[in-house]
Coordinates of C-alpha atoms in Angstrom, one line a residue:
M1 CA 120.4 85.8 88.7
P2 CA 117.4 86.3 91.0
L3 CA 118.1 87.0 94.7
D4 CA 118.1 83.9 96.9
P5 CA 115.0 84.3 99.1
A6 CA 116.8 82.7 102.0
T7 CA 119.1 85.7 102.1
I8 CA 116.1 88.1 102.5
C9 CA 114.8 89.5 105.7
V10 CA 111.7 91.7 105.6
L11 CA 111.5 94.3 108.4
A12 CA 108.1 95.7 109.1
N13 CA 106.8 98.3 111.6
P14 CA 104.5 96.7 114.2
K15 CA 101.8 99.1 113.2
S16 CA 101.6 97.6 109.8
G17 CA 100.4 94.3 111.4
L18 CA 97.4 96.2 112.8
N19 CA 96.6 97.9 109.6
S20 CA 94.6 95.6 107.4
R21 CA 95.8 97.1 104.1
D22 CA 99.5 96.9 105.1
A23 CA 99.1 93.4 106.6
E24 CA 97.5 92.2 103.3
A25 CA 100.3 93.8 101.2
I26 CA 103.0 92.2 103.3
G27 CA 101.3 88.9 103.0
K28 CA 101.1 89.2 99.3
A29 CA 104.8 90.2 99.1
M30 CA 105.9 87.3 101.3
A31 CA 104.0 84.8 99.1
V32 CA 106.1 86.0 96.2
F33 CA 109.3 85.9 98.2
G34 CA 108.4 82.3 99.2
P35 CA 108.8 80.4 102.5
A36 CA 112.6 80.7 102.6
A37 CA 112.4 84.5 103.1
T38 CA 112.0 85.8 106.7
L39 CA 109.6 88.4 108.1
R40 CA 110.4 90.2 111.3
R41 CA 108.6 93.0 113.2
W42 CA 110.3 95.1 115.8
E43 CA 108.5 95.4 119.1
R44 CA 107.3 98.7 120.4
G45 CA 110.1 100.4 122.2
E46 CA 112.7 98.2 120.5
A47 CA 115.5 100.1 118.8
L48 CA 115.4 99.7 115.0
A49 CA 119.2 99.8 115.0
D50 CA 119.2 96.6 117.1
V51 CA 116.7 94.9 114.8
V52 CA 118.7 95.7 111.6
G53 CA 122.0 94.8 113.3
K54 CA 120.6 91.4 114.4
A55 CA 119.3 90.6 110.9
I56 CA 122.8 91.4 109.5
D57 CA 124.5 89.3 112.2
D58 CA 122.1 86.4 111.4
G59 CA 123.5 86.4 107.9
F60 CA 120.8 88.1 105.8
T61 CA 122.3 90.0 102.9
T62 CA 119.2 91.8 101.7
I63 CA 117.2 93.8 104.3
V64 CA 113.7 94.8 103.0
A65 CA 112.3 97.9 104.6
A66 CA 108.5 97.4 104.5
G67 CA 106.8 100.7 105.1
G68 CA 106.8 104.4 104.1
D69 CA 109.6 106.8 103.7
G70 CA 110.1 107.2 107.4
T71 CA 110.6 103.5 107.9
V72 CA 112.9 103.2 104.9
R73 CA 115.0 106.1 106.2
G74 CA 115.3 104.4 109.6
V75 CA 116.5 101.2 108.0
A76 CA 118.9 103.1 105.7
Q77 CA 120.4 104.9 108.7
E78 CA 121.5 101.6 110.2
M79 CA 122.8 100.2 106.9
L80 CA 124.9 103.2 106.0
G81 CA 128.4 101.9 104.9
R82 CA 127.5 98.3 105.4
D83 CA 128.3 95.5 102.9
V84 CA 124.6 94.4 102.8
S85 CA 121.8 95.7 100.6
M86 CA 118.6 97.4 101.4
A87 CA 115.4 96.9 99.4
V88 CA 112.1 98.6 99.7
L89 CA 108.5 97.3 99.9
P90 CA 106.5 100.5 99.7
L91 CA 103.6 100.8 102.1
G92 CA 103.4 104.5 102.8
T93 CA 101.4 107.5 101.5
F94 CA 103.9 109.1 99.2
N95 CA 106.7 106.5 98.9
F96 CA 109.0 109.1 97.1
F97 CA 112.2 107.0 97.5
A98 CA 110.6 103.8 96.2
R99 CA 109.1 105.7 93.3
G100 CA 112.4 107.3 92.5
L101 CA 113.9 103.9 92.2
G102 CA 111.1 102.9 89.8
L103 CA 109.6 100.3 92.1
P104 CA 105.9 99.3 91.6
E105 CA 103.6 100.1 94.5
D106 CA 101.7 96.9 94.0
P107 CA 103.2 94.6 96.7
E108 CA 103.4 91.5 94.5
A109 CA 105.0 93.4 91.6
A110 CA 107.4 95.1 94.1
A111 CA 108.5 91.8 95.5
R112 CA 109.2 90.4 92.1
A113 CA 111.2 93.5 91.2
I114 CA 113.3 93.0 94.4
L115 CA 113.9 89.3 93.5
N116 CA 115.0 90.3 90.0
G117 CA 116.9 93.4 91.0
T118 CA 120.5 94.3 91.2
A119 CA 122.5 95.8 94.1
R120 CA 124.1 99.2 93.5
R121 CA 125.7 101.7 95.8
I122 CA 124.2 105.1 95.8
A123 CA 125.0 108.5 97.3
V124 CA 122.8 109.7 100.1
G125 CA 122.4 112.9 102.1
T126 CA 123.3 113.3 105.7
V127 CA 122.8 116.1 108.3
N128 CA 125.1 115.9 111.3
G129 CA 125.5 112.2 110.4
R130 CA 121.8 111.4 110.1
V131 CA 120.7 109.9 106.8
F132 CA 117.9 111.3 104.7
L133 CA 116.9 109.9 101.3
N134 CA 114.3 112.4 100.0
N135 CA 114.6 115.6 101.9
A136 CA 115.5 117.4 105.2
S137 CA 114.0 120.6 106.3
L138 CA 113.6 123.1 109.1
G139 CA 111.3 126.0 109.7
V140 CA 107.5 125.6 109.2
Y141 CA 107.6 122.1 107.5
P142 CA 108.4 120.1 110.7
L143 CA 105.3 121.9 112.2
I144 CA 103.3 120.8 109.2
L145 CA 104.3 117.2 109.8
Q146 CA 103.3 117.5 113.5
S147 CA 99.9 118.7 112.5
R148 CA 99.6 116.0 109.9
E149 CA 100.2 113.2 112.5
Q150 CA 97.4 114.7 114.6
V151 CA 95.0 114.7 111.7
Y152 CA 96.0 111.2 110.6
A153 CA 95.3 109.9 114.2
R154 CA 91.8 111.3 114.0
F155 CA 90.7 110.7 110.4
G156 CA 93.2 108.2 108.9
R157 CA 95.9 108.7 106.3
S158 CA 95.1 110.3 102.9
R159 CA 96.9 112.6 100.5
L160 CA 94.1 115.1 100.6
L161 CA 94.5 115.4 104.4
A162 CA 98.2 115.7 103.9
Y163 CA 97.8 118.7 101.7
W164 CA 95.2 120.2 104.0
T165 CA 97.5 120.2 106.9
V166 CA 100.0 122.4 104.9
V167 CA 97.4 125.1 104.5
E168 CA 96.1 124.8 108.1
T169 CA 99.6 125.2 109.5
L170 CA 100.6 128.1 107.4
V171 CA 97.4 130.0 108.5
R172 CA 98.1 129.2 112.1
V173 CA 101.8 129.5 112.5
Q174 CA 104.4 132.2 111.6
A175 CA 107.9 130.8 111.6
T176 CA 110.2 133.3 109.8
K177 CA 113.7 133.0 111.1
R178 CA 117.2 134.0 110.1
M179 CA 119.5 131.3 108.6
V180 CA 123.1 131.7 107.8
I181 CA 124.3 129.3 105.1
H182 CA 127.8 128.4 103.9
A183 CA 127.3 126.3 100.8
D184 CA 130.4 125.0 98.9
G185 CA 132.3 128.0 100.3
Q186 CA 129.7 130.6 99.5
L187 CA 128.0 132.7 102.2
H188 CA 124.2 133.3 102.1
D189 CA 122.1 135.1 104.7
F190 CA 118.3 134.6 104.6
R191 CA 115.2 135.3 106.6
S192 CA 112.8 132.5 105.7
P193 CA 110.0 130.4 107.1
L194 CA 111.3 127.3 105.4
L195 CA 114.6 125.7 104.3
F196 CA 114.1 122.5 102.2
V197 CA 117.1 120.3 101.2
A198 CA 116.1 117.9 98.5
R199 CA 117.7 114.6 97.5
S200 CA 114.8 113.1 95.5
A201 CA 114.7 114.0 91.8
Y202 CA 111.3 112.2 91.6
Q203 CA 109.9 114.5 94.4
L204 CA 111.1 117.6 92.6
N205 CA 109.6 116.5 89.3
H206 CA 106.4 115.7 91.2
Y207 CA 106.1 119.3 92.3
G208 CA 107.3 120.8 89.1
L209 CA 110.5 122.1 90.6
E210 CA 113.9 122.4 89.0
G211 CA 117.0 120.7 90.5
A212 CA 116.7 117.1 89.3
A213 CA 119.9 117.3 87.2
A214 CA 121.8 118.6 90.3
I215 CA 120.6 115.6 92.4
S216 CA 121.6 113.2 89.6
A217 CA 125.1 114.8 89.9
D218 CA 125.1 114.0 93.6
R219 CA 124.4 117.4 94.9
F220 CA 121.7 118.9 97.1
A221 CA 119.0 121.2 95.7
V222 CA 118.3 123.6 98.6
F223 CA 115.1 125.6 98.4
I224 CA 114.5 128.7 100.5
L225 CA 110.9 130.1 100.7
R226 CA 111.1 133.9 100.5
D227 CA 110.0 135.9 103.6
G228 CA 106.5 137.3 103.4
S229 CA 103.0 137.4 104.8
R230 CA 100.8 134.4 105.4
W231 CA 98.9 135.2 102.3
Q232 CA 102.1 135.2 100.2
M233 CA 103.1 131.9 101.7
L234 CA 99.7 130.4 100.9
K235 CA 100.0 131.6 97.4
A236 CA 103.5 130.0 97.1
V237 CA 102.1 126.7 98.4
A238 CA 99.2 126.9 96.0
K239 CA 101.6 127.4 93.1
L240 CA 103.6 124.4 94.3
A241 CA 100.4 122.3 94.4
M242 CA 99.6 123.4 90.8
K243 CA 103.3 122.9 89.7
R244 CA 103.6 126.6 88.9
A245 CA 106.1 127.7 91.5
V246 CA 109.0 129.7 90.0
V247 CA 112.5 129.8 91.3
G248 CA 113.5 133.5 91.8
S249 CA 109.9 134.5 92.5
E250 CA 108.5 132.7 95.6
I251 CA 111.6 130.6 96.3
D252 CA 115.3 130.8 95.9
V253 CA 117.5 127.7 95.2
I254 CA 121.1 126.8 96.0
Y255 CA 123.0 123.8 94.8
A256 CA 125.7 122.3 97.0
R257 CA 127.5 119.1 98.1
D258 CA 128.7 120.4 101.4
M259 CA 126.7 122.9 103.4
Q260 CA 126.5 124.3 106.9
V261 CA 123.4 126.0 108.2
T262 CA 123.3 128.1 111.3
P263 CA 119.7 128.8 112.3
A264 CA 118.5 131.1 115.1
S265 CA 117.8 128.1 117.4
R266 CA 120.5 126.1 119.1
R267 CA 118.6 122.9 118.7
P268 CA 116.2 123.4 115.7
L269 CA 113.5 120.9 114.9
V270 CA 114.6 119.1 111.7
A271 CA 112.4 116.9 109.5
M272 CA 114.0 114.1 107.7
D273 CA 111.9 112.0 105.3
G274 CA 108.8 112.7 107.5
E275 CA 110.5 112.0 110.8
R276 CA 111.4 114.9 113.2
E277 CA 114.3 115.4 115.6
H278 CA 115.9 118.3 117.5
I279 CA 119.5 118.5 116.3
R280 CA 122.2 120.7 117.8
A281 CA 123.3 123.5 115.5
P282 CA 125.2 124.2 113.3
L283 CA 123.7 121.7 110.8
R284 CA 126.2 120.1 108.4
F285 CA 124.7 118.7 105.3
V286 CA 127.1 116.4 103.4
I287 CA 126.7 114.0 100.4
R288 CA 127.9 110.5 101.4
D289 CA 129.2 109.0 98.2
E290 CA 128.3 105.3 97.6
G291 CA 127.0 105.3 101.2
L292 CA 124.2 102.8 100.7
S293 CA 123.8 99.6 98.8
V294 CA 120.2 99.5 97.3
I295 CA 118.4 96.8 95.3
L296 CA 117.4 98.5 92.0
P297 CA 114.7 97.0 89.7
S298 CA 115.6 95.8 86.2
E299 CA 114.3 97.9 83.3
A300 CA 111.6 95.3 82.7
D301 CA 110.3 95.7 86.3
K302 CA 110.5 99.5 86.5
V303 CA 107.4 101.7 86.5
G304 CA 107.4 105.2 85.0
L305 CA 109.5 107.8 86.8

């Protein structure tokens, strides 16, 4: 049975109302959901937790996160362990989580897939209690995101600019630091510019990296970029872009369900699905089994994974 539109609350970032592309996409999705569905935007400075909590208190049983991976993660954080379901209307640049679910990027098709979808509880990753759906990282990657935001503010959002900021940051910054890792009882001691904890099989396949099977088995795929010169890091990134990176050459990989990372910094900057936050170390990465109820599209509505 299709979802009852009256039970649907679409939550949109206020910035999406100023962006003509996103505003048009939301309008098309709401037309598919119909007049019984509700659209809410949270005000600047308003806590997303309060907005999600109010929607649930008001009786909505499907909360649609309208936005990119950062917005989706923010909504998921507040719905962790709740008896209501999250759906995704993808509006971002990469939309790895939505693509991993097989959701169409076209707003009307995505809305129809949500209406015809089925709720299912899935495992999600957490770091010190904070949810991430695609990846969490520390080292140079959070600095890349910071540079990306500055470039987007000047020139607008595009995938080409997103890739350019990776190269620019690696040329400008050296961020090799020691990390002590206890993963499923095993001790690892690295010096690395980047630790990348993956939870998206789609994202790994996108970059030609192994680990999708481990993620399907509800584990983390943890990639550690090997220490080296800027030139060696640039070559590693180029291989990633060309889907030619080889585990054991430029990068090492660990698979784990429960992992503690002790970095050099007491409050390292951690990136989670594109959002950044200083978190007190040590960092505890844990798989939260059946932590989140998500609306999955039917086989007829899925797009290629």
